XYZ file of C-alpha atoms in Angstrom:
653
model
C 133.905 89.413 120.367
C 131.206 86.735 120.649
C 127.837 85.984 119.222
C 125.542 83.108 119.989
C 123.607 81.153 117.402
C 120.347 79.275 117.662
C 120.575 78.561 121.383
C 123.995 76.901 121.008
C 127.149 77.765 122.922
C 128.627 81.207 122.244
C 130.800 81.178 119.103
C 133.105 83.851 117.664
C 132.152 86.067 114.776
C 134.590 86.508 111.911
C 137.556 88.867 112.106
C 136.043 91.418 109.671
C 132.873 91.721 111.780
C 134.950 91.679 114.936
C 136.781 94.787 113.696
C 133.463 96.645 113.549
C 132.323 95.760 117.058
C 135.765 96.140 118.632
C 135.362 99.834 117.736
C 131.645 99.970 118.488
C 132.213 102.560 121.205
C 133.196 104.960 118.407
C 130.254 104.045 116.135
C 128.741 107.569 115.951
C 131.775 108.727 113.955
C 131.313 106.105 111.246
C 129.153 108.234 108.948
C 131.586 107.428 106.113
C 133.636 104.376 105.330
C 136.852 104.421 107.310
C 140.309 103.307 106.122
C 141.237 100.016 107.715
C 137.593 99.005 108.121
C 136.914 97.285 104.864
C 134.844 94.124 104.903
C 134.590 90.895 102.895
C 134.529 90.631 99.163
C 131.568 88.587 97.892
C 133.478 85.300 97.963
C 134.653 85.934 101.493
C 131.151 86.921 102.597
C 129.804 83.634 101.312
C 132.605 81.616 102.937
C 132.262 83.430 106.246
C 128.513 82.913 106.285
C 128.969 79.191 105.614
C 131.553 79.065 108.387
C 129.032 80.253 110.931
C 129.300 84.034 111.223
C 125.733 85.149 111.776
C 126.534 88.807 110.990
C 127.880 87.801 107.591
C 124.864 85.570 107.052
C 122.516 88.547 107.639
C 124.573 90.771 105.246
C 124.532 88.065 102.611
C 120.758 87.612 103.118
C 120.356 91.292 102.040
C 121.722 90.584 98.544
C 119.441 89.124 95.918
C 120.608 85.927 94.154
C 121.144 87.741 90.819
C 123.263 90.382 92.570
C 125.435 87.709 94.212
C 125.876 86.017 90.836
C 126.843 89.316 89.161
C 129.348 90.201 91.884
C 130.825 86.701 91.844
C 131.290 86.775 88.083
C 132.485 90.335 87.669
C 134.098 91.447 90.931
C 134.716 88.352 93.064
C 137.565 89.892 95.069
C 136.329 93.491 95.332
C 136.416 94.394 98.987
C 133.304 96.021 100.451
C 133.550 99.069 102.713
C 131.660 99.465 105.962
C 129.830 102.436 107.518
C 127.929 102.618 110.797
C 125.509 105.394 111.514
C 122.429 106.130 113.642
C 119.080 105.704 111.947
C 118.172 109.263 112.841
C 120.713 111.601 114.415
C 117.883 113.865 115.624
C 116.022 111.139 117.506
C 116.615 109.649 120.927
C 116.521 106.128 119.607
C 119.732 104.237 120.178
C 119.634 102.127 117.032
C 122.071 101.869 114.145
C 122.442 100.643 110.586
C 125.595 98.861 109.491
C 126.101 99.061 105.698
C 128.494 97.048 103.595
C 128.919 98.580 100.137
C 130.626 97.360 96.988
C 131.932 100.267 94.862
C 132.868 99.709 91.200
C 132.950 101.446 87.835
C 131.072 100.391 84.684
C 131.728 102.253 81.463
C 133.011 105.275 83.287
C 130.073 105.420 85.722
C 130.441 104.811 89.444
C 128.081 102.099 90.766
C 127.361 100.879 94.261
C 125.651 97.783 95.680
C 124.702 97.806 99.358
C 123.599 95.349 101.954
C 122.842 96.277 105.550
C 121.692 95.116 108.944
C 120.102 96.803 111.924
C 121.630 96.994 115.450
C 119.763 97.995 118.554
C 120.351 97.555 122.300
C 119.229 94.211 123.572
C 116.046 94.176 125.575
C 117.595 91.461 127.728
C 121.041 92.672 128.801
C 121.835 89.709 131.029
C 121.688 87.119 128.276
C 123.729 86.475 125.095
C 121.616 83.513 123.958
C 119.250 83.583 121.053
C 116.561 81.010 120.167
C 116.119 78.309 117.645
C 113.675 78.730 114.777
C 111.862 75.432 114.904
C 111.256 73.365 111.772
C 107.571 73.217 112.610
C 105.441 75.963 114.144
C 103.648 73.528 116.425
C 106.772 71.898 117.927
C 106.826 71.034 121.587
C 109.552 73.664 122.139
C 107.268 76.294 120.665
C 104.298 75.321 122.867
C 106.552 75.782 125.905
C 107.780 79.145 124.518
C 104.197 80.432 123.963
C 103.247 79.383 127.497
C 106.312 81.237 128.805
C 105.400 84.420 126.905
C 101.822 84.342 128.174
C 102.826 83.573 131.778
C 105.427 86.423 131.874
C 102.929 88.888 130.383
C 100.039 88.011 132.697
C 102.185 87.910 135.851
C 104.719 90.706 135.345
C 103.363 93.248 132.805
C 101.241 95.697 134.769
C 100.225 97.687 131.702
C 99.029 94.572 129.926
C 96.682 93.616 132.729
C 95.265 97.141 133.206
C 94.706 98.136 129.577
C 90.955 97.816 129.173
C 88.776 100.887 128.725
C 85.663 98.808 127.970
C 83.458 97.282 130.625
C 84.225 93.602 131.012
C 81.633 91.637 129.118
C 81.673 88.413 127.187
C 80.869 88.111 123.475
C 77.314 86.975 122.814
C 78.621 83.536 121.697
C 81.852 81.590 122.069
C 83.109 78.285 120.752
C 83.623 75.759 123.505
C 86.570 73.574 122.472
C 86.561 71.000 125.266
C 89.412 68.602 125.981
C 88.842 66.032 123.230
C 89.742 66.382 119.575
C 86.207 65.666 118.442
C 84.452 68.097 120.762
C 83.373 71.556 119.641
C 80.116 73.428 120.097
C 78.600 76.900 120.040
C 78.116 78.299 123.520
C 75.632 81.063 124.409
C 77.519 83.035 127.078
C 74.665 84.263 129.259
C 75.316 81.547 131.858
C 79.106 81.950 131.918
C 80.942 83.971 134.553
C 81.842 87.439 133.280
C 85.554 86.802 133.965
C 85.658 83.717 131.655
C 88.851 83.901 129.582
C 88.730 83.291 125.859
C 90.965 83.644 122.777
C 90.185 85.357 119.453
C 91.303 84.670 115.886
C 92.401 87.075 113.136
C 92.307 85.409 109.751
C 91.791 86.047 106.031
C 88.566 84.755 104.523
C 90.240 84.592 101.117
C 87.118 84.671 98.990
C 86.470 80.953 99.437
C 83.303 79.215 100.645
C 83.624 77.543 104.049
C 81.467 76.454 106.930
C 79.967 79.324 108.869
C 77.241 79.892 111.453
C 73.801 80.393 109.834
C 70.187 80.378 110.934
C 69.786 76.894 109.494
C 72.625 75.279 111.583
C 72.293 77.541 114.660
C 70.549 74.889 116.858
C 72.738 72.050 115.563
C 75.995 73.912 116.326
C 74.889 74.333 119.968
C 75.155 70.584 120.292
C 78.115 69.826 118.041
C 80.180 71.430 115.285
C 81.846 68.753 113.093
C 85.580 69.558 113.174
C 86.189 68.000 109.783
C 83.784 70.526 108.197
C 85.993 73.451 109.266
C 88.916 75.090 107.452
C 92.469 74.163 108.355
C 92.922 77.635 109.960
C 89.931 77.088 112.236
C 90.908 73.570 113.200
C 94.416 74.678 114.120
C 93.136 77.710 116.064
C 91.083 75.256 118.128
C 94.186 73.110 118.715
C 96.106 76.234 119.839
C 93.301 77.076 122.254
C 93.393 73.610 123.814
C 97.193 73.393 123.962
C 97.394 76.691 125.824
C 94.862 75.451 128.400
C 91.840 77.562 127.404
C 88.284 76.351 126.910
C 86.805 79.053 124.685
C 87.651 80.875 121.460
C 85.798 83.531 119.431
C 85.867 83.193 115.636
C 83.858 85.757 113.672
C 82.204 83.539 111.079
C 81.302 80.870 113.640
C 80.042 83.266 116.334
C 78.127 85.767 114.191
C 75.159 84.518 112.173
C 76.119 84.924 108.538
C 73.473 86.225 106.175
C 71.540 87.800 109.060
C 71.974 91.544 108.724
C 70.413 92.311 112.118
C 72.708 89.913 114.005
C 75.725 91.080 111.953
C 75.145 94.759 112.777
C 74.546 93.995 116.440
C 77.705 91.886 116.796
C 79.868 94.162 114.706
C 79.136 96.976 117.134
C 80.676 94.832 119.914
C 84.032 94.219 118.144
C 85.877 96.626 120.398
C 84.821 94.746 123.514
C 85.348 91.331 121.942
C 88.991 91.882 121.110
C 89.903 94.184 123.997
C 88.605 91.664 126.527
C 90.240 88.602 124.946
C 93.184 87.006 126.678
C 95.134 86.407 123.499
C 94.548 87.002 119.800
C 95.815 84.376 117.356
C 96.908 85.901 114.055
C 97.099 83.462 111.129
C 99.644 85.749 109.374
C 100.892 83.275 106.769
C 97.421 82.205 105.563
C 95.788 84.064 102.649
C 92.786 81.740 103.105
C 91.489 79.033 105.385
C 93.224 76.167 103.548
C 96.722 77.324 104.603
C 96.276 77.420 108.404
C 98.540 78.432 111.251
C 101.003 75.530 111.161
C 102.577 76.376 107.822
C 105.639 74.675 106.371
C 108.880 76.576 106.950
C 111.585 76.765 104.389
C 115.151 76.559 105.801
C 116.956 79.853 105.462
C 119.744 82.043 106.855
C 119.861 83.451 110.332
C 117.544 86.396 110.892
C 119.378 87.708 113.926
C 122.135 87.241 116.451
C 123.309 88.878 119.647
C 126.695 90.583 119.856
C 128.704 91.740 122.865
C 130.309 95.103 122.074
C 132.700 97.296 124.005
C 131.274 100.615 125.205
C 133.318 103.790 125.342
C 132.484 104.771 128.967
C 133.668 101.357 130.238
C 136.426 100.707 127.741
C 139.160 100.561 130.383
C 137.157 98.371 132.703
C 137.303 94.670 131.885
C 134.613 93.771 134.366
C 131.869 95.962 132.828
C 133.239 96.616 129.339
C 130.459 94.995 127.346
C 126.998 95.801 126.151
C 124.747 93.384 124.306
C 123.361 94.451 120.916
C 120.735 92.651 118.835
C 121.676 92.345 115.193
C 118.909 91.683 112.631
C 117.844 91.940 109.028
C 116.628 95.475 108.171
C 113.078 96.242 109.333
C 113.030 92.987 111.295
C 109.523 93.394 112.767
C 108.058 94.604 109.476
C 109.431 91.644 107.587
C 108.196 89.154 110.181
C 104.666 90.582 110.118
C 104.292 91.470 106.475
C 101.488 89.365 105.116
C 98.148 89.483 103.324
C 96.554 89.415 106.754
C 97.991 92.788 107.640
C 96.594 94.322 104.455
C 93.006 93.903 105.649
C 91.057 96.760 107.313
C 89.144 94.467 109.741
C 92.450 92.938 110.855
C 93.984 96.382 111.623
C 91.207 96.957 114.198
C 91.560 93.500 115.706
C 95.334 93.819 116.209
C 94.957 97.403 117.476
C 92.441 96.355 120.163
C 93.838 93.062 121.343
C 96.020 93.182 124.492
C 98.262 90.337 123.259
C 98.899 88.875 119.823
C 100.535 85.578 118.800
C 101.463 85.765 115.123
C 101.919 82.555 113.178
C 104.148 84.367 110.709
C 105.714 82.714 107.597
C 109.174 82.294 109.161
C 108.581 82.019 112.923
C 106.290 82.784 115.857
C 106.075 86.414 116.928
C 104.670 87.669 120.234
C 103.410 91.207 120.807
C 101.757 92.699 123.865
C 101.484 96.179 125.224
C 104.806 95.894 127.093
C 107.076 93.725 124.940
C 107.643 91.670 121.833
C 109.522 88.464 121.222
C 110.001 85.765 118.603
C 111.721 82.454 118.123
C 114.978 84.278 117.179
C 114.785 86.504 120.304
C 112.666 84.468 122.727
C 113.422 86.592 125.784
C 112.204 89.817 124.102
C 113.657 92.327 121.717
C 113.143 96.038 121.041
C 113.854 97.435 117.568
C 112.103 100.724 118.481
C 108.966 99.875 116.458
C 105.843 100.029 118.579
C 103.816 96.866 118.990
C 100.278 96.889 117.623
C 98.699 96.539 121.101
C 100.745 99.519 122.283
C 99.948 101.892 119.381
C 96.869 103.297 121.114
C 98.829 104.272 124.179
C 101.505 105.923 122.051
C 98.857 107.884 120.215
C 97.204 108.977 123.451
C 100.520 110.136 124.863
C 101.160 112.383 121.871
C 100.458 116.098 122.493
C 97.562 117.709 120.710
C 93.859 117.296 120.186
C 91.931 114.100 119.590
C 92.127 115.024 115.853
C 95.891 114.778 115.796
C 95.819 111.526 117.785
C 93.157 110.090 115.467
C 95.239 111.018 112.443
C 97.507 108.022 113.045
C 94.521 105.642 112.949
C 93.148 107.129 109.717
C 96.489 107.103 107.913
C 97.187 103.469 108.812
C 93.615 102.217 108.419
C 93.055 103.709 104.974
C 96.020 101.844 103.569
C 94.110 98.615 104.293
C 91.415 97.130 102.081
C 87.760 96.146 102.678
C 85.874 93.700 100.514
C 82.638 95.668 100.879
C 82.545 99.487 100.822
C 79.701 99.422 103.369
C 82.200 98.107 105.933
C 84.514 101.149 105.596
C 83.283 102.788 108.822
C 82.079 99.624 110.564
C 85.531 97.971 110.417
C 87.065 100.819 112.449
C 84.104 101.334 114.792
C 85.689 99.443 117.675
C 88.697 101.796 117.687
C 86.408 104.798 117.365
C 84.386 103.624 120.388
C 87.610 103.239 122.339
C 88.643 106.812 121.516
C 85.244 108.105 122.534
C 85.448 106.283 125.873
C 88.916 107.696 126.415
C 88.355 111.330 125.346
C 84.622 111.854 125.675
C 84.367 113.205 122.100
C 81.537 113.009 119.569
C 81.991 110.797 116.525
C 80.792 111.795 113.028
C 81.363 109.433 110.080
C 85.033 108.716 110.870
C 85.778 112.136 112.316
C 85.346 113.994 115.606
C 82.925 116.886 116.123
C 85.553 118.652 118.202
C 88.215 120.300 116.017
C 86.474 119.386 112.743
C 88.053 122.138 110.585
C 91.567 120.621 110.763
C 90.139 117.148 110.127
C 88.530 118.253 106.892
C 91.935 118.842 105.347
C 92.712 115.233 104.493
C 93.959 114.380 101.007
C 93.643 111.296 98.827
C 96.943 109.896 97.534
C 95.327 109.471 94.112
C 91.848 109.973 92.702
C 89.455 107.110 93.497
C 87.744 106.046 90.277
C 85.747 103.128 91.762
C 82.176 103.127 92.931
C 81.444 105.527 95.802
C 78.570 105.018 98.170
C 76.606 108.261 98.197
C 75.434 107.682 101.726
C 78.813 108.690 103.164
C 79.262 112.483 103.394
C 81.754 113.790 100.863
C 83.661 115.548 103.646
C 84.558 112.273 105.344
C 87.697 110.344 104.350
C 85.491 107.242 104.237
C 83.894 108.593 101.001
C 86.920 107.451 99.011
C 88.791 104.175 98.974
C 92.232 105.645 98.281
C 95.057 105.862 100.773
C 94.679 109.024 102.845
C 97.342 111.350 104.109
C 96.911 114.201 106.530
C 100.066 116.224 106.064
C 98.152 119.376 106.864
C 97.489 118.056 110.356
C 101.171 118.725 111.103
C 102.004 120.992 108.193
C 101.804 124.075 110.322
C 103.820 124.984 113.350
C 101.330 127.777 113.946
C 97.844 127.406 112.401
C 94.753 129.604 112.358
C 91.347 128.304 111.267
C 89.664 130.564 108.720
C 86.287 128.884 109.158
C 84.099 127.528 111.935
C 81.688 124.563 111.948
C 78.267 125.809 113.111
C 76.529 122.443 112.943
C 77.463 118.902 111.887
C 75.197 115.868 111.914
C 75.045 112.388 110.453
C 72.234 109.922 109.945
C 73.484 106.568 111.305
C 72.280 103.199 110.084
C 72.313 101.334 113.355
C 75.242 102.440 115.505
C 76.752 105.849 116.175
C 80.184 104.421 115.391
C 79.130 102.456 112.328
C 77.749 103.063 108.837
C 75.860 106.214 107.964
C 73.111 107.202 105.485
C 74.297 110.727 105.051
C 75.556 113.811 106.827
C 75.529 117.586 106.599
C 77.807 120.305 107.856
C 77.104 124.031 108.034
C 80.234 126.173 107.968
C 80.845 129.828 108.521
C 83.751 130.526 106.140
C 85.436 132.908 103.661
C 83.630 133.234 100.351
C 84.809 130.364 98.117
C 86.979 131.324 95.107
C 86.640 130.418 91.445
C 89.812 129.148 89.771
C 90.475 127.756 86.281
C 93.090 125.141 85.606
C 95.534 126.388 82.936
C 97.779 123.370 82.824
C 97.924 120.032 84.621
C 101.300 118.412 85.301
C 102.221 114.914 84.239
C 102.970 113.562 87.714
C 103.088 116.114 90.492
C 100.084 117.825 92.065
C 101.491 121.333 91.377
C 98.911 122.861 89.008
C 98.962 126.091 87.005
C 95.721 128.033 87.687
C 94.221 131.425 87.208
C 91.960 133.081 89.735
C 88.753 134.529 88.387
C 89.275 138.103 87.060
C 93.079 137.913 87.509
C 95.542 137.538 84.645
C 98.582 136.246 86.537
C 99.203 132.481 86.679
C 99.287 131.121 90.223
C 100.271 127.686 91.521
C 98.327 125.435 93.820
C 98.758 121.837 94.956
C 95.608 119.898 94.047
C 94.589 116.416 95.280
C 91.355 115.205 93.700
C 89.260 112.865 95.855
C 87.634 110.947 93.044
C 87.829 111.562 89.286
C 90.944 113.471 88.123
C 90.674 117.199 87.233
C 91.342 118.270 83.657
C 92.838 121.219 81.725
C 90.477 124.166 81.462
C 88.245 122.924 84.320
C 86.783 125.556 86.648
C 86.975 124.721 90.321
C 85.566 126.265 93.480
C 88.035 126.386 96.369
C 87.209 126.964 100.036
C 90.083 128.236 102.244
C 89.940 126.632 105.691
C 93.329 127.028 107.381
C 96.093 129.613 107.265
C 99.394 128.843 108.900
C 103.136 128.902 108.936
C 105.181 125.888 107.889
C 108.223 124.600 109.775
C 110.263 126.639 107.280
C 108.383 129.767 108.469
C 106.515 130.153 105.179
C 102.884 131.224 105.024
C 100.487 128.660 103.510
C 96.731 128.371 103.026
C 94.932 125.043 102.653
C 91.342 123.977 102.157
C 88.786 122.067 100.055
C 87.797 121.937 96.454
C 83.964 121.888 96.371
C 81.193 121.829 93.780
C 77.566 122.990 94.036
C 74.762 120.456 93.895
C 71.090 120.846 93.163
C 70.062 120.902 96.825
C 71.748 124.303 97.266
C 74.640 122.661 99.022
C 78.214 121.725 98.153
C 80.025 118.459 97.776
C 83.745 118.091 98.434
C 85.809 116.902 95.407
C 89.350 117.423 96.631
C 91.937 119.213 98.737
C 94.376 122.068 97.915
C 97.396 123.812 99.380
C 98.792 127.138 98.276
C 102.446 127.678 97.494
C 104.318 130.142 99.781
C 105.316 132.315 96.781
C 101.688 132.766 95.681
C 100.104 134.082 98.859
C 99.877 137.584 97.422
C 97.896 136.385 94.431
C 95.674 134.425 96.784
C 95.014 137.524 98.899
C 94.151 139.625 95.827
C 91.734 136.950 94.615
C 89.952 136.953 98.037
C 89.405 140.722 97.709
C 87.836 140.363 94.277
C 85.570 137.446 95.154
C 81.871 138.163 94.589
C 78.663 136.867 96.091
C 77.252 137.171 92.535
C 79.415 134.438 90.981
C 77.532 131.588 89.363
C 78.671 128.945 91.769
C 77.687 130.543 95.078
C 74.758 128.837 96.854
C 75.129 130.012 100.437
C 74.168 132.790 102.868
C 76.098 136.018 102.336
C 77.297 137.555 105.624
C 79.292 140.507 104.266
C 82.912 141.390 105.190
C 84.428 140.689 108.593
C 86.650 143.108 110.543
C 89.585 142.379 108.155
C 87.506 143.018 105.061
C 87.219 139.298 104.214
C 83.851 138.435 102.598
C 82.197 135.763 104.761
C 79.332 133.363 104.166
C 77.572 130.277 105.496
C 77.506 127.189 103.286
C 76.357 123.600 103.680
C 78.550 120.585 102.817
C 76.983 117.202 102.239
């Protein structure tokens, strides 16, 4: 059993790790620790790691320093036990988790400390070598590696060269970097060939003042931009552009006139094209602000991955073809490489989503992602840990079955976990992705949602009430009206779903761009008559709330998710059923909105609800007793439908 380390010759792993991979062909039966397959005690794990076993180094890396100290002091020779199991037995992914656990007893209570690693089939099955993590990001070896990644992608990845759904057009302005260190100027692109290649930069502003393009320096910058006036991140992005053989780069704050609202709105509407048409996006992942840069210092640390040759069951008796190469890494390898303040920003999510290729200057090493592959200094020839690359997410969404609403759900859920500095940017910072979806599906965009299949999209929920300032210009029915994380469980809550309402008309008043900010919006809905409920008791943590329907004595339970301010005991709420369906457990459920009347004779959304399966009968009885005469109703009464359900038309704003 062999593993290679840091580009060196192949070296053996330790005997305890060898015992795991010698029986790798039987790995699916390792759901529990097996006799005879114990692993190192903590002292042995440390010694094996120091002796060069990369698998042990990864396992040791998974234990915190205090945990190592505690084990060394209290149980230095307690053997760990090993289990191997698939990540998900119901999925088709061929990836595994190897867990080493220390079991002990304290004061009569069983305790367990675990460390683990991930194993997945190598993306390069003809090579056992792994790469060297360079001491400096801008080493000569790394420049050669980046050039290799770019060359392979541009010359062999068909999907990466045929990804663009936008017409090929250049940004309004680019930075011309020239060949000399002192040369940099702003270039108006009207005279450039449309096929001119350029790079882009994703970076954190960090709340600091720095040199930007303004009306006052606009003419000067067309002649020369002093390099020493720029942030470290900008200077190093320009070095990267030159070293990779490119002449132009687009940087937001140097290519959009800052403080000019007209220019900003015009250029923000082109973000989709800017990033989609770039050749490569540079992501300054380790830099919370411009002072940190791309070429950050790297602290020496343990191995993050290795490559192991393991025996496969079907070829066990054949010595010639008895091996398969597996990549062994720290848990959530890609996530840990890319976790950074950069990835917490809403604008950055759009940039990485749209770019065809991304070069991350991550804290520990370089990471490459394109539509077809990913690689890093540890695995320079490519690796595949089953996580989708950012440039490929859009294709994965489009391949999923269902309507544009279900596809868009993935964007909303991921995007709303990111932060914007200015609330007015909430819709603008995702406008490029929205424009891409519209080009792909021919659908109509309305304040972060799609006119087609609107009813299901209304059933989003805030993870917690948003108590900050809300811009009244965004319709209450749009997820952009709150700054909380959003989840859309109801989108896939039902295996069989029936809308109880229909959107008759929906419009928004846009500020400047159909896919950008809005000044308001209205929606007219034909729906069941809303129901009055009173909160009897709020829980301490969960959303399960005791309520009474109007004119009914029995207590019923609903799940409530307020959008903004929390609800309170004794509060009366108006609920609007929108969807009835059957869960995957074949239980009937109803979901919809919590609304409140406003002076205009319309309603504003304040939250989301779901019924509990055991309370459907109480819900049905309440619908029968609902009255057009209740004090909250401000709509058009339509009378009962064929099933006896009282119907109406209301307006949401």
